Amino acid sequence: QVINSNPVILTVQPIYSLSLQSNQQNIGTIGSKLNFPHVLTNTGNIADSYKITLNQLTNDQFDLENIAVYADRDQNGEPDDNNNLLNNAILNLEAGESVAVVVVGSIP
């Protein structure tokens, strides 16, 4: 048996959403470099662009020196190389796509 119905038009609105993993603490000695790995994921349903900018907090009691963001394609928590600097770079991610990055800073 076949039942005919009126046509239905469904429109899906774009949803922009992201997740940034992970918030963390690290311990080091004077003069050492610290790595803070993160994974940025486009959790929306549409392609989107992201700009990673680093800022030191003004009311804390400590600042790292020479902070920078690097690509971490193999997700080992280390910069792939010093040429993949992502400071102020635009990252384009499709829906569901992720990129691993590592923030590096030196203890003064």
mmCIF file with all atom_site columns, C-alpha atoms in Angstrom:
data_model
loop_
_atom_site.group_PDB
_atom_site.id
_atom_site.type_symbol
_atom_site.label_atom_id
_atom_site.label_alt_id
_atom_site.label_comp_id
_atom_site.label_asym_id
_atom_site.label_entity_id
_atom_site.label_seq_id
_atom_site.pdbx_PDB_ins_code
_atom_site.Cartn_x
_atom_site.Cartn_y
_atom_site.Cartn_z
_atom_site.occupancy
_atom_site.B_iso_or_equiv
_atom_site.pdbx_formal_charge
_atom_site.auth_seq_id
_atom_site.auth_comp_id
_atom_site.auth_asym_id
_atom_site.auth_atom_id
_atom_site.pdbx_PDB_model_num
ATOM 1   C CA . GLN A 1 1   ? 0.000  0.000  0.000  1.00 0.00 ? 1   GLN A CA 1
ATOM 2   C CA . VAL A 1 2   ? 1.321  3.445  -0.948 1.00 0.00 ? 2   VAL A CA 1
ATOM 3   C CA . ILE A 1 3   ? 0.310  6.621  0.854  1.00 0.00 ? 3   ILE A CA 1
ATOM 4   C CA . ASN A 1 4   ? 1.113  9.924  -0.810 1.00 0.00 ? 4   ASN A CA 1
ATOM 5   C CA . SER A 1 5   ? 1.787  13.009 1.261  1.00 0.00 ? 5   SER A CA 1
ATOM 6   C CA . ASN A 1 6   ? 2.561  16.648 0.721  1.00 0.00 ? 6   ASN A CA 1
ATOM 7   C CA . PRO A 1 7   ? 6.246  17.413 0.093  1.00 0.00 ? 7   PRO A CA 1
ATOM 8   C CA . VAL A 1 8   ? 8.257  18.305 3.185  1.00 0.00 ? 8   VAL A CA 1
ATOM 9   C CA . ILE A 1 9   ? 11.117 20.797 3.102  1.00 0.00 ? 9   ILE A CA 1
ATOM 10  C CA . LEU A 1 10  ? 13.605 20.586 5.937  1.00 0.00 ? 10  LEU A CA 1
ATOM 11  C CA . THR A 1 11  ? 16.185 23.298 6.537  1.00 0.00 ? 11  THR A CA 1
ATOM 12  C CA . VAL A 1 12  ? 19.051 22.678 8.942  1.00 0.00 ? 12  VAL A CA 1
ATOM 13  C CA . GLN A 1 13  ? 20.416 25.876 10.430 1.00 0.00 ? 13  GLN A CA 1
ATOM 14  C CA . PRO A 1 14  ? 24.201 26.205 10.738 1.00 0.00 ? 14  PRO A CA 1
ATOM 15  C CA . ILE A 1 15  ? 25.496 25.647 14.249 1.00 0.00 ? 15  ILE A CA 1
ATOM 16  C CA . TYR A 1 16  ? 28.900 27.039 15.165 1.00 0.00 ? 16  TYR A CA 1
ATOM 17  C CA . SER A 1 17  ? 30.517 25.240 18.077 1.00 0.00 ? 17  SER A CA 1
ATOM 18  C CA . LEU A 1 18  ? 33.986 24.208 19.235 1.00 0.00 ? 18  LEU A CA 1
ATOM 19  C CA . SER A 1 19  ? 35.743 22.354 22.003 1.00 0.00 ? 19  SER A CA 1
ATOM 20  C CA . LEU A 1 20  ? 39.263 22.976 23.229 1.00 0.00 ? 20  LEU A CA 1
ATOM 21  C CA . GLN A 1 21  ? 40.847 20.157 25.228 1.00 0.00 ? 21  GLN A CA 1
ATOM 22  C CA . SER A 1 22  ? 42.570 20.316 27.753 1.00 0.00 ? 22  SER A CA 1
ATOM 23  C CA . ASN A 1 23  ? 42.949 22.675 30.681 1.00 0.00 ? 23  ASN A CA 1
ATOM 24  C CA . GLN A 1 24  ? 46.100 21.685 32.539 1.00 0.00 ? 24  GLN A CA 1
ATOM 25  C CA . GLN A 1 25  ? 48.914 22.565 34.898 1.00 0.00 ? 25  GLN A CA 1
ATOM 26  C CA . ASN A 1 26  ? 52.606 21.894 34.432 1.00 0.00 ? 26  ASN A CA 1
ATOM 27  C CA . ILE A 1 27  ? 55.726 21.982 36.618 1.00 0.00 ? 27  ILE A CA 1
ATOM 28  C CA . GLY A 1 28  ? 59.228 22.980 35.521 1.00 0.00 ? 28  GLY A CA 1
ATOM 29  C CA . THR A 1 29  ? 62.473 24.560 36.618 1.00 0.00 ? 29  THR A CA 1
ATOM 30  C CA . ILE A 1 30  ? 63.899 28.010 35.894 1.00 0.00 ? 30  ILE A CA 1
ATOM 31  C CA . GLY A 1 31  ? 64.974 28.277 32.268 1.00 0.00 ? 31  GLY A CA 1
ATOM 32  C CA . SER A 1 32  ? 63.078 25.185 31.116 1.00 0.00 ? 32  SER A CA 1
ATOM 33  C CA . LYS A 1 33  ? 60.409 25.034 28.424 1.00 0.00 ? 33  LYS A CA 1
ATOM 34  C CA . LEU A 1 34  ? 56.929 23.773 29.206 1.00 0.00 ? 34  LEU A CA 1
ATOM 35  C CA . ASN A 1 35  ? 54.554 22.196 26.695 1.00 0.00 ? 35  ASN A CA 1
ATOM 36  C CA . PHE A 1 36  ? 50.778 22.400 26.984 1.00 0.00 ? 36  PHE A CA 1
ATOM 37  C CA . PRO A 1 37  ? 49.132 20.180 24.341 1.00 0.00 ? 37  PRO A CA 1
ATOM 38  C CA . HIS A 1 38  ? 45.558 20.899 23.246 1.00 0.00 ? 38  HIS A CA 1
ATOM 39  C CA . VAL A 1 39  ? 43.077 19.576 20.688 1.00 0.00 ? 39  VAL A CA 1
ATOM 40  C CA . LEU A 1 40  ? 40.729 22.026 18.955 1.00 0.00 ? 40  LEU A CA 1
ATOM 41  C CA . THR A 1 41  ? 37.618 20.387 17.483 1.00 0.00 ? 41  THR A CA 1
ATOM 42  C CA . ASN A 1 42  ? 34.922 21.936 15.317 1.00 0.00 ? 42  ASN A CA 1
ATOM 43  C CA . THR A 1 43  ? 31.841 20.461 17.018 1.00 0.00 ? 43  THR A CA 1
ATOM 44  C CA . GLY A 1 44  ? 29.447 22.438 14.832 1.00 0.00 ? 44  GLY A CA 1
ATOM 45  C CA . ASN A 1 45  ? 27.689 21.241 11.699 1.00 0.00 ? 45  ASN A CA 1
ATOM 46  C CA . ILE A 1 46  ? 29.428 23.620 9.281  1.00 0.00 ? 46  ILE A CA 1
ATOM 47  C CA . ALA A 1 47  ? 33.001 24.493 8.306  1.00 0.00 ? 47  ALA A CA 1
ATOM 48  C CA . ASP A 1 48  ? 34.482 27.255 10.447 1.00 0.00 ? 48  ASP A CA 1
ATOM 49  C CA . SER A 1 49  ? 37.679 29.269 10.911 1.00 0.00 ? 49  SER A CA 1
ATOM 50  C CA . TYR A 1 50  ? 39.571 29.736 14.176 1.00 0.00 ? 50  TYR A CA 1
ATOM 51  C CA . LYS A 1 51  ? 42.342 32.133 15.159 1.00 0.00 ? 51  LYS A CA 1
ATOM 52  C CA . ILE A 1 52  ? 44.541 31.147 18.108 1.00 0.00 ? 52  ILE A CA 1
ATOM 53  C CA . THR A 1 53  ? 45.841 34.135 20.036 1.00 0.00 ? 53  THR A CA 1
ATOM 54  C CA . LEU A 1 54  ? 47.836 33.904 23.262 1.00 0.00 ? 54  LEU A CA 1
ATOM 55  C CA . ASN A 1 55  ? 47.492 36.443 26.065 1.00 0.00 ? 55  ASN A CA 1
ATOM 56  C CA . GLN A 1 56  ? 49.055 36.453 29.521 1.00 0.00 ? 56  GLN A CA 1
ATOM 57  C CA . LEU A 1 57  ? 46.645 37.012 32.415 1.00 0.00 ? 57  LEU A CA 1
ATOM 58  C CA . THR A 1 58  ? 47.166 40.399 34.032 1.00 0.00 ? 58  THR A CA 1
ATOM 59  C CA . ASN A 1 59  ? 46.232 39.625 37.642 1.00 0.00 ? 59  ASN A CA 1
ATOM 60  C CA . ASP A 1 60  ? 48.135 36.396 38.161 1.00 0.00 ? 60  ASP A CA 1
ATOM 61  C CA . GLN A 1 61  ? 51.549 36.125 39.788 1.00 0.00 ? 61  GLN A CA 1
ATOM 62  C CA . PHE A 1 62  ? 53.499 34.551 36.941 1.00 0.00 ? 62  PHE A CA 1
ATOM 63  C CA . ASP A 1 63  ? 54.058 34.867 33.199 1.00 0.00 ? 63  ASP A CA 1
ATOM 64  C CA . LEU A 1 64  ? 55.816 32.479 30.849 1.00 0.00 ? 64  LEU A CA 1
ATOM 65  C CA . GLU A 1 65  ? 58.270 33.944 28.351 1.00 0.00 ? 65  GLU A CA 1
ATOM 66  C CA . ASN A 1 66  ? 58.390 33.348 24.602 1.00 0.00 ? 66  ASN A CA 1
ATOM 67  C CA . ILE A 1 67  ? 54.957 31.701 24.470 1.00 0.00 ? 67  ILE A CA 1
ATOM 68  C CA . ALA A 1 68  ? 54.005 30.302 21.080 1.00 0.00 ? 68  ALA A CA 1
ATOM 69  C CA . VAL A 1 69  ? 51.577 27.839 19.486 1.00 0.00 ? 69  VAL A CA 1
ATOM 70  C CA . TYR A 1 70  ? 52.835 25.063 17.212 1.00 0.00 ? 70  TYR A CA 1
ATOM 71  C CA . ALA A 1 71  ? 51.258 22.287 15.179 1.00 0.00 ? 71  ALA A CA 1
ATOM 72  C CA . ASP A 1 72  ? 51.311 18.850 16.827 1.00 0.00 ? 72  ASP A CA 1
ATOM 73  C CA . ARG A 1 73  ? 50.194 16.566 13.978 1.00 0.00 ? 73  ARG A CA 1
ATOM 74  C CA . ASP A 1 74  ? 51.436 13.375 15.651 1.00 0.00 ? 74  ASP A CA 1
ATOM 75  C CA . GLN A 1 75  ? 49.781 14.401 18.967 1.00 0.00 ? 75  GLN A CA 1
ATOM 76  C CA . ASN A 1 76  ? 52.827 13.568 21.069 1.00 0.00 ? 76  ASN A CA 1
ATOM 77  C CA . GLY A 1 77  ? 52.666 16.826 23.057 1.00 0.00 ? 77  GLY A CA 1
ATOM 78  C CA . GLU A 1 78  ? 55.757 18.253 21.323 1.00 0.00 ? 78  GLU A CA 1
ATOM 79  C CA . PRO A 1 79  ? 55.936 20.792 18.476 1.00 0.00 ? 79  PRO A CA 1
ATOM 80  C CA . ASP A 1 80  ? 56.392 19.030 15.134 1.00 0.00 ? 80  ASP A CA 1
ATOM 81  C CA . ASP A 1 81  ? 59.122 21.538 14.305 1.00 0.00 ? 81  ASP A CA 1
ATOM 82  C CA . ASN A 1 82  ? 59.828 25.199 14.925 1.00 0.00 ? 82  ASN A CA 1
ATOM 83  C CA . ASN A 1 83  ? 58.548 26.126 11.461 1.00 0.00 ? 83  ASN A CA 1
ATOM 84  C CA . ASN A 1 84  ? 54.913 25.280 12.235 1.00 0.00 ? 84  ASN A CA 1
ATOM 85  C CA . LEU A 1 85  ? 54.290 28.394 14.304 1.00 0.00 ? 85  LEU A CA 1
ATOM 86  C CA . LEU A 1 86  ? 50.538 29.028 14.540 1.00 0.00 ? 86  LEU A CA 1
ATOM 87  C CA . ASN A 1 87  ? 50.473 32.313 16.497 1.00 0.00 ? 87  ASN A CA 1
ATOM 88  C CA . ASN A 1 88  ? 47.621 34.363 15.001 1.00 0.00 ? 88  ASN A CA 1
ATOM 89  C CA . ALA A 1 89  ? 47.225 31.848 12.154 1.00 0.00 ? 89  ALA A CA 1
ATOM 90  C CA . ILE A 1 90  ? 43.755 31.084 10.804 1.00 0.00 ? 90  ILE A CA 1
ATOM 91  C CA . LEU A 1 91  ? 42.825 27.398 11.149 1.00 0.00 ? 91  LEU A CA 1
ATOM 92  C CA . ASN A 1 92  ? 40.040 26.180 8.845  1.00 0.00 ? 92  ASN A CA 1
ATOM 93  C CA . LEU A 1 93  ? 38.232 23.085 10.103 1.00 0.00 ? 93  LEU A CA 1
ATOM 94  C CA . GLU A 1 94  ? 35.379 21.159 8.525  1.00 0.00 ? 94  GLU A CA 1
ATOM 95  C CA . ALA A 1 95  ? 32.522 20.009 10.768 1.00 0.00 ? 95  ALA A CA 1
ATOM 96  C CA . GLY A 1 96  ? 33.855 17.297 13.089 1.00 0.00 ? 96  GLY A CA 1
ATOM 97  C CA . GLU A 1 97  ? 37.486 17.967 12.168 1.00 0.00 ? 97  GLU A CA 1
ATOM 98  C CA . SER A 1 98  ? 40.169 18.410 14.854 1.00 0.00 ? 98  SER A CA 1
ATOM 99  C CA . VAL A 1 99  ? 43.658 19.862 15.014 1.00 0.00 ? 99  VAL A CA 1
ATOM 100 C CA . ALA A 1 100 ? 46.269 19.166 17.700 1.00 0.00 ? 100 ALA A CA 1
ATOM 101 C CA . VAL A 1 101 ? 48.383 22.096 18.847 1.00 0.00 ? 101 VAL A CA 1
ATOM 102 C CA . VAL A 1 102 ? 50.924 22.628 21.594 1.00 0.00 ? 102 VAL A CA 1
ATOM 103 C CA . VAL A 1 103 ? 51.515 25.873 23.485 1.00 0.00 ? 103 VAL A CA 1
ATOM 104 C CA . VAL A 1 104 ? 55.176 26.270 24.448 1.00 0.00 ? 104 VAL A CA 1
ATOM 105 C CA . GLY A 1 105 ? 56.552 28.731 26.977 1.00 0.00 ? 105 GLY A CA 1
ATOM 106 C CA . SER A 1 106 ? 59.762 29.232 28.948 1.00 0.00 ? 106 SER A CA 1
ATOM 107 C CA . ILE A 1 107 ? 60.066 29.714 32.694 1.00 0.00 ? 107 ILE A CA 1
ATOM 108 C CA . PRO A 1 108 ? 62.025 32.932 33.347 1.00 0.00 ? 108 PRO A CA 1
#
